Amino acid sequence: MKLQTFPGYTFLNGGVCAAQGFKANGVCCGLKHQALSDDTVTEQNLAANNALSDDENTPKKNDLAMILADCPCHTAAVYTTNKVKGAPILVTRKHLKNGLAQAVIVNSVNANTCNADGEQKAAKMCELAAQALGLETEDIVVASTGVIGQVLPIEPIRDAIPTLVEGLSYDGNKEAMQAIMTTDTREKQIAVKFRLGKKTVTLGGMLKGSGMIHPNMATTLTFLTTDCAISSEMLQLALSDVVRVTLNRVSVDGDQSTNDMVCIMANGMAGNSEITNDTADYAAFRGALYAVMLNLARMCAADGEGATKLIECVVSEAPDEQTAETIAKSVIESSLFKSAMFGADANWGRIACAMGYSSCNYDVNKVSVDFASEKGRITVAENGCGIPFSENKAKEILLEDEVQVLISLGDGEAAAVAWGCDLTYDYVKINGDYRS
Amino acid sequence: MKLQTFPGYTFLNGGVCAAQGFKANGVCCGLKHQALSDDTVTEQNLAANNALSDDENTPKKNDLAMILADCPCHTAAVYTTNKVKGAPILVTRKHLKNGLAQAVIVNSVNANTCNADGEQKAAKMCELAAQALGLETEDIVVASTGVIGQVLPIEPIRDAIPTLVEGLSYDGNKEAMQAIMTTDTREKQIAVKFRLGKKTVTLGGMLKGSGMIHPNMATTLTFLTTDCAISSEMLQLALSDVVRVTLNRVSVDGDQSTNDMVCIMANGMAGNSEITNDTADYAAFRGALYAVMLNLARMCAADGEGATKLIECVVSEAPDEQTAETIAKSVIESSLFKSAMFGADANWGRIACAMGYSSCNYDVNKVSVDFASEKGRITVAENGCGIPFSENKAKEILLEDEVQVLISLGDGEAAAVAWGCDLTYDYVKINGDYRS
């Protein structure tokens, strides 16, 4: 996937460790997909199973990550809008009431959601992490991702924390990244540096997310760190604003997760004068956040479960941004359109169809549709009707692994972009038996 | 698929020909999926292509159907809510302003939608049918289904109408049924008879629909005929009311078609005293319509593109019907849940997730979830949390080809049912290159 670049911002490696003063680590504590079957209901059973059934020859995937800042951070977060919320979300929300945190603990495999003891377990994770780090429980952000409705065994996490803490390092972002992945096939992390006056500021992050991804929410687990000095209020403002035009415009399958959270920590170590208002410095900071999150959003869509290609839908000449956004999302969410993209089939009628049921107000007779990719650009509809085009050229364009659908409403100057992917056999395969 | 029966109503064969006084027929006129490529844009080319390229050994599928009543009928219809409407919908709506019609002409393969000359072509189909039948153009209902955005060649239709009319018969429902099928794998037609006073009344119909199927609309092409004497107004009332609780609660893929129409014609030949008010006779008629449309809805979901099983989601103990309906639909529309059903995986967390993003107001801590089929019933969640259950038993239940998801909200007495199917490799395969 090509990175989208922005003048004034230089891309760096390092993810959550790119900014100064942030350590990270990830380990395999041995969490498992474990159904609540009659035979294995107790935590003792789960723990025993975890301890015993590992084949020494099976490579272990990290499932527990930690991020630690050198000092307390202004911290902001955005959470899923799903009514059913993972227990970690409820706990993190409490801990972030004062806008401060210093560390994150996060596990994959088990979402710790729809469990009677979920909140208690999420609080316990914070307590154990705080003890090991010499912090207050309230300074810890906790998150979980994985199967919903299975009791989270605390023992493997408790037992792994000493190793996790011991291994924290200023370049541990890769271990942490791997620990939060579930069906993700690629690591998704990036960072940028930029100037604020005479200071160099860095902002980076990592994102986990491949399925159960939908707009209108925070989408997936994303952890961002920066050494910028910025107040909690302005941090929250920037995060909410940028999530709206990045992660909230990504859809893989229309399913909104129960556990999604985007969290950003700012430790102020860059030494810039603290951003506390909507100034030029704030605009520069927001630009950095946009550069990071836009690219994470595109990586997320490109690595959608089973996806073979990234689809970017641009709706322009719209009467307002909301109309453009709603139509762009409706198109990238259409299963029929997504299946056609998998087949590199220029069946633009499905785009017209998805636009039509978006409940937006627009003139169907002014719509034009183009397809574009590295191989060129082709117009397939004008004034709401099909026009002659070369099927061979269209196929060539659509066979690329990054495809743009360019829709003009011919009725204004607003625009919006949404990102999605194709619907493939592998999506069904991955989700036909995710738990096993 | 098992038929759902109702006391007082006897199921019959015969579809749209079951009621007295209705003939039908279907023929293959030779419409083709034909892209608007540079090489084949003219109708002359299309017609030539239609005439020349048929391999004599290829079995021809019917693509043009007609229904003819012995006398003018009170007629009612419900149309797609998609903003992009097929040209035939616009023409039919005009023709049904007076609540009367006597014949239907309908083609598959080409949807005649998003074409500059669409309305003109749809009107021409009515004109040609009317001429051949000795009727007024306004007495004809027209419908099309197939690929959107391709010019409809009128010549194959014009040339086939004499044969189509000549072959009309009182048991031609099977030929007509086959002509309206696209990716449907099974014929979907049914009829019931019931008593109104001393008269026997019959009502039957056929439904086409497999993909691009979604609630909140009429869903697919459905043609119903009855010999009941009933006013156009009461016919419309019954149709709109029954569509709401049957076809509008079916989802295959969340895509709302541009061409959907449900049309019912009543010729009054049963000789009952005409239903003009909300009487007991009306209730009996509505019951017949419900019996037919409920079973057509279930057939539609069971034959969803690529489906291996019918999924019925029943939400009960809800505070109101709207809440129950919205939650039931949200569950059957979830790609993740549908993929799990394909894998017979009792991953009920995805149900909790889909309920949570339905935007309904309910208490997540009072929810219980059961799975049921011919193989039994199992509870997997209570009070919003997972409970111990046998994975083996759950798998056995979910491997059946009709599965029920039973959700209780524990907070009222309202209920609603929605129907869907699993998401499979074949859905992707069918839709990856539908046009070729």
XYZ file of N, CA, C and O in Angstrom, chain A residues 92-174:
332
model
N -11.599 1.717 31.417
C -10.723 2.770 30.878
C -11.400 4.135 30.949
O -10.783 5.148 31.284
N -12.697 4.140 30.647
C -13.430 5.403 30.677
C -13.356 6.048 32.061
O -13.206 7.262 32.186
N -13.488 5.213 33.083
C -13.367 5.734 34.458
C -11.967 6.294 34.700
O -11.805 7.386 35.229
N -10.969 5.520 34.280
C -9.581 5.915 34.566
C -9.174 7.185 33.821
O -8.270 7.887 34.257
N -9.830 7.455 32.713
C -9.442 8.632 31.917
C -10.280 9.867 32.229
O -10.178 10.878 31.546
N -11.099 9.770 33.273
C -11.919 10.939 33.633
C -11.068 12.170 33.913
O -11.442 13.290 33.597
N -9.896 11.958 34.478
C -9.009 13.093 34.784
C -8.080 13.434 33.618
O -7.217 14.306 33.741
N -8.240 12.742 32.485
C -7.434 13.069 31.305
C -5.976 12.675 31.417
O -5.138 13.143 30.657
N -5.670 11.797 32.357
C -4.273 11.400 32.577
C -4.103 9.884 32.581
O -4.960 9.162 33.098
N -2.981 9.421 32.050
C -2.616 8.004 32.130
C -1.122 7.899 31.900
O -0.475 8.837 31.385
N -0.568 6.730 32.267
C 0.864 6.576 32.035
C 1.200 5.247 31.350
O 2.311 5.079 30.823
N 0.255 4.308 31.363
C 0.553 3.013 30.743
C -0.713 2.394 30.166
O -1.831 2.733 30.558
N -0.499 1.474 29.237
C -1.591 0.731 28.606
C -1.300 -0.757 28.767
O -0.160 -1.186 28.551
N -2.326 -1.531 29.134
C -2.200 -2.990 29.055
C -3.333 -3.495 28.175
O -4.476 -3.043 28.310
N -2.999 -4.367 27.256
C -4.003 -4.808 26.284
C -3.743 -6.264 25.896
O -2.602 -6.664 25.695
N -4.826 -7.043 25.827
C -4.681 -8.439 25.385
C -5.511 -8.692 24.136
O -6.528 -8.026 23.896
N -5.087 -9.646 23.338
C -5.910 -10.125 22.223
C -6.470 -11.495 22.609
O -6.387 -11.902 23.758
N -7.109 -12.177 21.683
C -7.708 -13.520 21.828
C -9.090 -13.463 22.492
O -10.052 -14.024 21.997
N -9.188 -12.789 23.647
C -10.433 -12.759 24.407
C -10.861 -11.307 24.611
O -10.097 -10.489 25.119
N -12.112 -10.978 24.201
C -12.582 -9.585 24.234
C -13.035 -9.149 25.620
O -13.308 -7.973 25.838
N -13.158 -10.099 26.547
C -13.680 -9.788 27.891
C -14.949 -8.950 27.818
O -15.056 -7.889 28.434
N -15.901 -9.452 27.046
C -17.164 -8.749 26.810
C -18.313 -9.734 27.034
O -18.177 -10.909 26.690
N -19.427 -9.246 27.582
C -20.566 -10.114 27.907
C -20.169 -11.200 28.905
O -20.611 -12.344 28.793
N -19.337 -10.832 29.839
C -18.990 -11.731 30.935
C -19.459 -11.110 32.243
O -19.287 -9.916 32.452
N -20.018 -11.937 33.121
C -20.543 -11.426 34.383
C -19.422 -10.774 35.198
O -19.644 -9.791 35.897
N -18.211 -11.321 35.103
C -17.107 -10.782 35.909
C -16.154 -9.909 35.085
O -14.998 -9.702 35.458
N -16.657 -9.413 33.950
C -15.788 -8.699 33.013
C -15.123 -7.460 33.597
O -13.902 -7.279 33.487
N -15.925 -6.604 34.238
C -15.358 -5.361 34.767
C -14.333 -5.635 35.858
O -13.291 -4.974 35.929
N -14.658 -6.629 36.681
C -13.759 -7.023 37.761
C -12.398 -7.468 37.182
O -11.341 -7.077 37.664
N -12.458 -8.245 36.095
C -11.224 -8.740 35.479
C -10.435 -7.602 34.825
O -9.207 -7.557 34.911
N -11.154 -6.698 34.171
C -10.477 -5.572 33.515
C -9.793 -4.701 34.573
O -8.652 -4.251 34.382
N -10.490 -4.487 35.702
C -9.904 -3.706 36.794
C -8.685 -4.422 37.358
O -7.665 -3.803 37.696
N -8.779 -5.745 37.422
C -7.672 -6.550 37.942
C -6.435 -6.407 37.046
O -5.302 -6.322 37.539
N -6.663 -6.399 35.734
C -5.536 -6.217 34.811
C -4.816 -4.901 35.094
O -3.579 -4.833 35.102
N -5.601 -3.843 35.352
C -5.006 -2.541 35.661
C -4.243 -2.596 36.979
O -3.143 -2.046 37.104
N -4.850 -3.259 37.953
C -4.243 -3.349 39.287
C -2.894 -4.076 39.214
O -1.887 -3.607 39.763
N -2.884 -5.185 38.486
C -1.647 -5.969 38.355
C -0.573 -5.170 37.617
O 0.608 -5.179 38.005
N -0.994 -4.476 36.571
C -0.036 -3.672 35.798
C 0.511 -2.540 36.663
O 1.726 -2.277 36.679
N -0.379 -1.873 37.402
C 0.032 -0.745 38.249
C 1.023 -1.202 39.311
O 2.045 -0.544 39.552
N 0.723 -2.324 39.938
C 1.629 -2.870 40.959
C 3.024 -3.102 40.383
O 4.038 -2.704 40.946
N 3.057 -3.739 39.220
C 4.342 -4.091 38.611
C 5.112 -2.849 38.177
O 6.352 -2.856 38.130
N 4.387 -1.779 37.845
C 5.038 -0.574 37.330
C 5.222 0.503 38.397
O 5.827 1.546 38.145
N 4.700 0.274 39.579
C 4.771 1.282 40.634
C 3.902 2.489 40.346
O 4.246 3.625 40.677
N 2.754 2.263 39.701
C 1.836 3.367 39.378
C 0.523 3.176 40.125
O 0.302 2.156 40.785
N -0.362 4.159 39.986
C -1.718 4.015 40.503
C -2.572 3.256 39.493
O -2.365 3.393 38.278
N -3.532 2.490 39.975
C -4.430 1.746 39.093
C -5.116 2.665 38.080
O -5.321 2.309 36.924
N -5.447 3.890 38.527
C -6.151 4.846 37.666
C -5.276 5.384 36.533
O -5.774 6.045 35.638
N -3.969 5.106 36.609
C -3.075 5.590 35.542
C -2.997 4.604 34.380
O -2.266 4.831 33.413
N -3.745 3.516 34.488
C -3.634 2.459 33.479
C -4.837 2.462 32.549
O -5.980 2.517 33.000
N -4.569 2.383 31.266
C -5.592 2.176 30.242
C -5.620 0.684 29.936
O -4.558 0.068 29.747
N -6.818 0.094 29.897
C -6.905 -1.343 29.607
C -7.789 -1.562 28.378
O -8.775 -0.852 28.165
N -7.419 -2.534 27.550
C -8.213 -2.880 26.364
C -8.085 -4.373 26.098
O -7.097 -5.002 26.500
N -9.111 -4.930 25.448
C -9.100 -6.351 25.079
C -9.723 -6.491 23.704
O -10.611 -5.725 23.336
N -9.295 -7.480 22.958
C -9.908 -7.764 21.658
C -9.865 -9.262 21.405
O -8.901 -9.920 21.776
N -10.936 -9.790 20.825
C -10.980 -11.230 20.572
C -12.407 -11.727 20.623
O -13.335 -10.993 20.286
N -12.586 -12.952 21.069
C -13.920 -13.544 21.090
C -14.756 -12.945 22.214
O -14.260 -12.721 23.318
N -16.022 -12.661 21.893
C -16.964 -12.101 22.853
C -17.635 -13.232 23.627
O -17.926 -14.274 23.067
N -17.890 -12.994 24.908
C -18.720 -13.923 25.675
C -17.984 -15.118 26.225
O -18.579 -16.162 26.464
N -16.703 -14.991 26.404
C -15.946 -16.070 27.028
C -15.222 -15.493 28.234
O -14.624 -14.424 28.164
N -15.284 -16.237 29.337
C -14.663 -15.767 30.571
C -13.164 -15.588 30.347
O -12.499 -16.444 29.781
N -12.643 -14.430 30.773
C -11.208 -14.148 30.607
C -10.446 -14.746 31.794
O -10.678 -14.349 32.932
N -9.548 -15.669 31.551
C -8.756 -16.191 32.676
C -7.664 -15.177 33.033
O -6.938 -14.709 32.171
N -7.607 -14.798 34.303
C -6.659 -13.756 34.710
C -5.260 -14.333 34.961
O -4.254 -13.624 34.854
N -5.206 -15.634 35.273
C -3.926 -16.234 35.670
C -2.826 -16.073 34.625
O -1.703 -15.664 34.964
N -3.097 -16.391 33.347
C -2.011 -16.261 32.366
C -1.501 -14.821 32.267
O -0.305 -14.597 32.082
N -2.421 -13.856 32.434
C -2.028 -12.450 32.364
C -1.185 -12.089 33.585
O -0.108 -11.494 33.463
N -1.682 -12.480 34.762
C -0.949 -12.218 36.019
C 0.468 -12.788 35.942
O 1.452 -12.114 36.253
N 0.536 -14.032 35.475
C 1.839 -14.702 35.463
C 2.809 -14.080 34.458
O 4.026 -14.183 34.618
N 2.256 -13.455 33.402
C 3.132 -12.940 32.343
C 3.585 -11.499 32.586
O 4.539 -11.029 31.946
N 2.928 -10.812 33.501
C 3.225 -9.384 33.672
C 4.693 -9.100 34.056
O 5.304 -8.180 33.501
N 5.274 -9.867 34.952
C 6.691 -9.575 35.259
C 7.585 -9.610 34.015
O 8.386 -8.691 33.795
N 7.438 -10.621 33.189
C 8.224 -10.711 31.953
C 7.897 -9.553 31.020
O 8.780 -8.981 30.376
N 6.607 -9.242 30.926
C 6.159 -8.154 30.055
C 6.833 -6.844 30.463
O 7.359 -6.115 29.624
N 6.817 -6.562 31.766
C 7.381 -5.312 32.282
C 8.903 -5.306 32.119
O 9.502 -4.313 31.700
N 9.508 -6.430 32.431
C 10.964 -6.529 32.351
C 11.455 -6.249 30.928
O 12.520 -5.674 30.719
N 10.672 -6.669 29.945
C 11.099 -6.531 28.551
C 10.746 -5.203 27.905
O 11.009 -4.986 26.717
N 10.123 -4.292 28.654
C 9.751 -2.988 28.072
C 10.990 -2.281 27.531
O 12.011 -2.209 28.217
N 10.897 -1.758 26.298
C 12.060 -1.054 25.751
C 11.621 0.051 24.810
O 10.476 0.074 24.345
N 12.523 0.947 24.501
C 12.206 2.089 23.641
C 12.081 1.699 22.166
O 11.810 2.539 21.324
N 12.309 0.435 21.879
C 12.004 -0.024 20.510
C 11.194 -1.326 20.544
O 11.354 -2.199 19.702
N 10.307 -1.426 21.536
C 9.496 -2.642 21.693
C 8.168 -2.580 20.940
O 7.261 -3.383 21.178
N 8.040 -1.610 20.019
C 6.741 -1.428 19.355
C 6.326 -2.633 18.523
O 5.142 -2.948 18.406
N 7.296 -3.350 17.939
C 6.951 -4.486 17.089
C 6.338 -5.618 17.931
O 5.328 -6.209 17.535
